[in-house]
């Protein structure tokens, strides 16, 4: 139970990665300003979180089961919070999907949208009425730079993040009238177990329905380039947690928060040309015409992005 003066923070998807690190970071706040409710679908996967939380577990951090794909689970979880009072909702739960779109079933696509888009909508719909009554609250949504700029072979994942960005951009206007803030956290590549495993798995998979050239481009061109980008520009879950903490502690939190300033020029390409040709042609040439040059560039960038520079990319301000 939260102490007087503590803000109640509910976080989705806390079994690993970014969600786990945000939960631990807030629960271990030196001033003990937060009472963290960390949620996950299966509480059997709580061990990593409990270990990372240490003494904070059972004090400033508690666990609740929550499946963002289930209306009943969402409602039951919020009803289990004292007075349904949540000051800060952090929507972190998400799933990825990577590969040639011809080989991806509609059911797999729906699963991604069910979690990444409708899961966020469910959570906001459930907590928003109480926040409106209190005329206070902060809703944080873990988006992605892919919610701003499409990335080849991430078609469906990107689409789910684009949908979420549009939804939140619309909601933010309405919520301001009720003194409720809405903030998007937009990381680029983040080194997590989830990302590493996904890269390993997709490299081994067959892609029925996709032509041989597309599969070759995916495995021999895109995947190596993607690994280069992760190694050169990737952040850690700790980086994203620090950024998120800064956002919720800001007196005037920004709506959009790119966590990695190295991605700002990439996003800017999209808005520099209203026809869209600049960004599409640039990414095409980088991937298919200048692949070796891109590999060299990423290696140089990897050397340049020392720990000092990477720390500077954490702040949303």
XYZ file of C-alpha atoms in Angstrom:
317
model
C 0.000 0.000 0.000
C 1.281 3.458 -0.923
C 2.347 5.790 1.847
C 1.071 9.337 2.071
C 2.742 11.474 -0.572
C 3.874 8.540 -2.706
C 2.722 8.383 -6.305
C 1.212 5.099 -7.402
C 2.830 3.902 -10.635
C 1.454 0.936 -12.578
C 3.747 -0.547 -15.234
C 2.865 -3.229 -17.785
C 5.264 -5.866 -19.111
C 7.728 -6.058 -16.210
C 9.047 -9.614 -16.461
C 12.190 -8.489 -18.290
C 13.856 -5.762 -20.326
C 12.696 -2.163 -20.223
C 9.638 -2.770 -18.023
C 11.689 -4.571 -15.376
C 14.298 -1.823 -15.324
C 11.737 1.003 -15.076
C 10.000 -0.760 -12.193
C 13.258 -1.281 -10.292
C 14.517 2.252 -10.976
C 11.356 3.848 -9.605
C 11.028 1.433 -6.686
C 14.610 2.228 -5.629
C 14.105 5.990 -5.817
C 16.212 7.459 -3.005
C 13.387 9.694 -1.820
C 10.882 6.819 -1.963
C 8.479 8.927 -3.991
C 6.894 5.985 -5.802
C 4.786 2.977 -4.951
C 5.341 0.728 -7.950
C 2.826 -1.859 -9.109
C 4.744 -4.044 -11.547
C 2.584 -6.290 -13.718
C 3.127 -9.230 -16.034
C 1.006 -11.924 -17.644
C 2.607 -14.809 -15.780
C 3.802 -14.234 -12.212
C 5.925 -17.386 -12.525
C 8.331 -15.152 -14.471
C 8.781 -12.774 -11.550
C 12.171 -14.070 -10.341
C 14.368 -11.669 -12.336
C 12.318 -8.694 -11.203
C 12.249 -9.760 -7.563
C 16.007 -10.318 -7.579
C 16.684 -6.939 -9.217
C 14.319 -5.146 -6.830
C 16.062 -6.522 -3.747
C 14.879 -4.891 -0.526
C 12.385 -2.747 -2.439
C 10.235 -5.815 -3.152
C 7.297 -5.866 -0.775
C 7.957 -2.271 0.276
C 7.946 0.170 -2.625
C 7.273 -2.521 -5.230
C 4.446 -5.040 -5.481
C 3.342 -7.442 -8.200
C 0.014 -8.036 -9.894
C -0.909 -10.329 -12.798
C -2.077 -8.526 -15.923
C -2.692 -9.533 -19.524
C -3.195 -6.381 -21.598
C -4.919 -8.500 -24.272
C -7.790 -9.339 -21.911
C -10.543 -6.889 -20.931
C -11.295 -8.954 -17.831
C -7.655 -9.130 -16.732
C -7.188 -5.374 -17.156
C -10.303 -4.556 -15.134
C -9.456 -7.056 -12.391
C -5.930 -5.686 -12.074
C -7.071 -2.081 -11.700
C -9.815 -3.130 -9.254
C -7.100 -4.706 -7.096
C -5.411 -1.330 -6.696
C -6.594 0.556 -3.592
C -9.411 2.909 -4.608
C -8.377 2.246 -8.230
C -6.001 5.160 -7.677
C -3.164 5.274 -10.196
C -1.156 8.454 -10.561
C 1.123 7.278 -13.359
C 0.388 4.563 -15.914
C 3.389 3.316 -17.909
C 2.348 1.215 -20.913
C 5.392 -0.891 -21.695
C 4.059 -4.342 -22.691
C 4.726 -5.088 -26.341
C 5.697 -7.737 -28.874
C 7.819 -7.595 -32.015
C 7.427 -9.085 -35.473
C 10.124 -9.179 -38.111
C 10.391 -10.635 -41.610
C 8.984 -10.552 -45.152
C 5.313 -9.649 -44.972
C 4.352 -12.359 -47.499
C 5.337 -15.022 -44.966
C 3.502 -13.509 -41.995
C -0.050 -14.700 -41.338
C -2.885 -12.293 -40.634
C -3.278 -13.965 -37.235
C 0.315 -13.098 -36.327
C -0.305 -9.514 -37.420
C -3.460 -9.312 -35.298
C -1.518 -10.603 -32.287
C 0.937 -7.723 -32.610
C -1.840 -5.143 -32.820
C -3.725 -6.815 -29.968
C -0.761 -6.214 -27.658
C 0.955 -3.116 -29.009
C -2.119 -1.085 -29.895
C -5.281 -2.447 -28.306
C -3.383 -3.371 -25.129
C -2.478 0.294 -24.649
C -6.041 1.375 -25.491
C -7.472 -1.046 -22.910
C -5.214 0.285 -20.188
C -5.948 3.927 -20.965
C -9.701 3.314 -21.152
C -9.615 1.656 -17.732
C -7.603 4.292 -15.825
C -8.688 7.421 -17.682
C -12.147 7.893 -16.066
C -10.649 7.890 -12.546
C -7.884 10.265 -13.603
C -10.475 12.582 -15.134
C -12.470 12.628 -11.900
C -9.351 13.566 -9.937
C -8.231 15.978 -12.652
C -4.706 14.614 -12.412
C -2.542 11.858 -13.802
C 0.243 11.019 -16.212
C 0.011 8.365 -18.916
C 3.294 7.214 -20.444
C 3.407 5.050 -23.573
C 6.515 3.147 -24.644
C 6.543 3.734 -28.376
C 9.515 3.521 -30.739
C 11.371 5.532 -33.324
C 9.555 3.118 -35.648
C 6.348 4.896 -34.682
C 7.763 7.923 -36.508
C 9.747 6.382 -39.360
C 9.015 3.110 -41.122
C 11.772 0.492 -41.255
C 12.029 -2.177 -43.927
C 11.009 -5.719 -42.888
C 9.429 -4.336 -39.698
C 6.216 -3.516 -41.563
C 3.640 -4.826 -39.090
C 5.475 -3.806 -35.911
C 5.973 -0.330 -37.380
C 2.293 -0.141 -38.299
C 1.269 -0.977 -34.719
C 3.510 1.794 -33.373
C 2.244 4.283 -35.976
C -1.308 3.470 -34.891
C -0.418 4.025 -31.247
C 1.276 7.345 -32.017
C -1.815 8.568 -33.846
C -4.124 7.444 -31.068
C -2.023 9.126 -28.384
C -1.556 12.307 -30.404
C -5.340 12.612 -30.529
C -5.878 11.645 -26.882
C -3.272 14.089 -25.577
C -5.412 17.074 -26.585
C -8.498 15.819 -24.758
C -6.568 14.777 -21.658
C -4.966 18.202 -21.223
C -8.434 19.599 -20.498
C -8.516 17.341 -17.435
C -4.950 18.151 -16.331
C -3.752 14.697 -17.440
C -0.413 14.478 -19.228
C 0.368 11.963 -21.952
C 3.979 11.258 -22.934
C 5.499 9.025 -25.598
C 8.922 7.451 -24.994
C 10.520 6.691 -28.364
C 13.674 4.544 -28.176
C 15.724 3.405 -31.113
C 17.394 -0.013 -30.806
C 17.648 -1.300 -27.236
C 19.799 -4.239 -26.147
C 17.397 -6.677 -24.459
C 17.128 -10.456 -24.248
C 13.946 -10.172 -26.302
C 15.680 -8.392 -29.198
C 18.692 -10.721 -29.153
C 16.564 -13.867 -29.208
C 14.340 -12.499 -31.960
C 17.369 -11.754 -34.170
C 18.728 -15.254 -33.598
C 15.384 -16.902 -34.312
C 14.544 -15.040 -37.520
C 17.968 -15.809 -39.006
C 17.202 -19.541 -38.757
C 13.599 -19.433 -39.973
C 12.201 -20.363 -43.345
C 9.856 -17.877 -44.993
C 7.223 -19.708 -47.050
C 5.356 -17.441 -49.439
C 8.256 -15.050 -49.901
C 10.323 -15.158 -53.074
C 13.971 -16.189 -52.945
C 15.299 -12.674 -53.654
C 13.306 -11.157 -50.782
C 14.458 -13.834 -48.341
C 18.055 -13.274 -49.466
C 17.742 -9.494 -49.015
C 16.263 -10.049 -45.573
C 18.869 -12.521 -44.329
C 21.991 -11.333 -46.126
C 21.418 -7.572 -46.312
C 18.903 -6.407 -43.711
C 19.898 -8.596 -40.742
C 23.652 -7.811 -40.883
C 22.854 -4.090 -41.265
C 20.424 -4.268 -38.362
C 23.048 -5.914 -36.138
C 25.524 -3.166 -37.080
C 22.982 -0.498 -36.103
C 22.217 -2.200 -32.780
C 25.897 -2.422 -31.907
C 26.645 1.174 -32.940
C 23.537 2.987 -31.741
C 21.836 0.659 -29.266
C 20.951 1.757 -25.752
C 20.351 -0.322 -22.632
C 17.101 -0.820 -20.701
C 18.742 1.260 -17.937
C 19.065 4.174 -20.376
C 15.365 4.007 -21.217
C 14.423 3.719 -17.534
C 16.438 6.846 -16.694
C 14.787 8.734 -19.533
C 11.325 7.616 -18.405
C 12.053 8.709 -14.833
C 13.108 12.148 -16.062
C 9.911 12.461 -18.077
C 7.581 11.635 -15.184
C 9.516 13.952 -12.861
C 9.434 16.892 -15.248
C 7.243 19.852 -14.281
C 6.227 20.154 -17.913
C 6.730 16.746 -19.545
C 7.076 16.667 -23.306
C 4.657 14.693 -25.442
C 7.367 13.092 -27.603
C 10.681 11.964 -26.116
C 13.285 10.461 -28.435
C 15.713 8.710 -26.112
C 18.562 8.575 -28.609
C 19.618 11.870 -30.212
C 21.565 9.934 -32.855
C 18.181 9.149 -34.444
C 17.026 12.777 -34.733
C 18.518 13.292 -38.239
C 16.945 10.019 -39.420
C 13.483 11.111 -38.303
C 14.068 14.612 -39.713
C 14.525 13.158 -43.222
C 10.851 12.253 -43.290
C 9.700 15.806 -42.616
C 12.270 17.503 -44.864
C 10.433 16.426 -48.031
C 6.649 16.405 -48.188
C 6.671 13.907 -51.082
C 8.336 11.252 -48.910
C 10.856 10.512 -51.623
C 13.860 11.729 -49.674
C 13.530 9.277 -46.796
C 12.387 6.333 -48.940
C 15.222 6.750 -51.460
C 17.794 7.391 -48.734
C 16.953 4.194 -46.855
C 16.807 2.223 -50.107
C 20.262 3.380 -51.137
C 21.720 2.824 -47.671
C 20.457 -0.742 -47.572
C 20.740 -1.968 -51.152
C 23.293 0.244 -52.904
C 25.663 1.334 -50.156
C 25.558 -1.661 -47.834
C 29.368 -1.985 -47.439
C 29.684 1.782 -46.903
C 26.947 1.616 -44.275
C 28.806 -1.204 -42.517
C 31.973 0.902 -42.392
C 29.998 3.948 -41.216
C 28.389 1.974 -38.405
C 31.782 0.687 -37.265
C 33.134 4.228 -37.184
C 30.052 5.374 -35.288
C 30.532 2.499 -32.856
C 34.002 3.808 -32.078
C 32.780 7.379 -31.760
C 29.824 6.596 -29.505
C 31.851 6.137 -26.352
C 30.112 5.743 -23.017
C 30.295 9.504 -22.494
C 28.349 10.240 -25.686
C 25.859 7.459 -25.017
C 25.072 8.919 -21.589
C 24.287 12.218 -23.255
C 21.625 10.534 -25.390
C 19.561 9.490 -22.377
C 17.999 12.840 -21.523
C 14.735 13.821 -23.200
C 15.556 17.484 -22.563
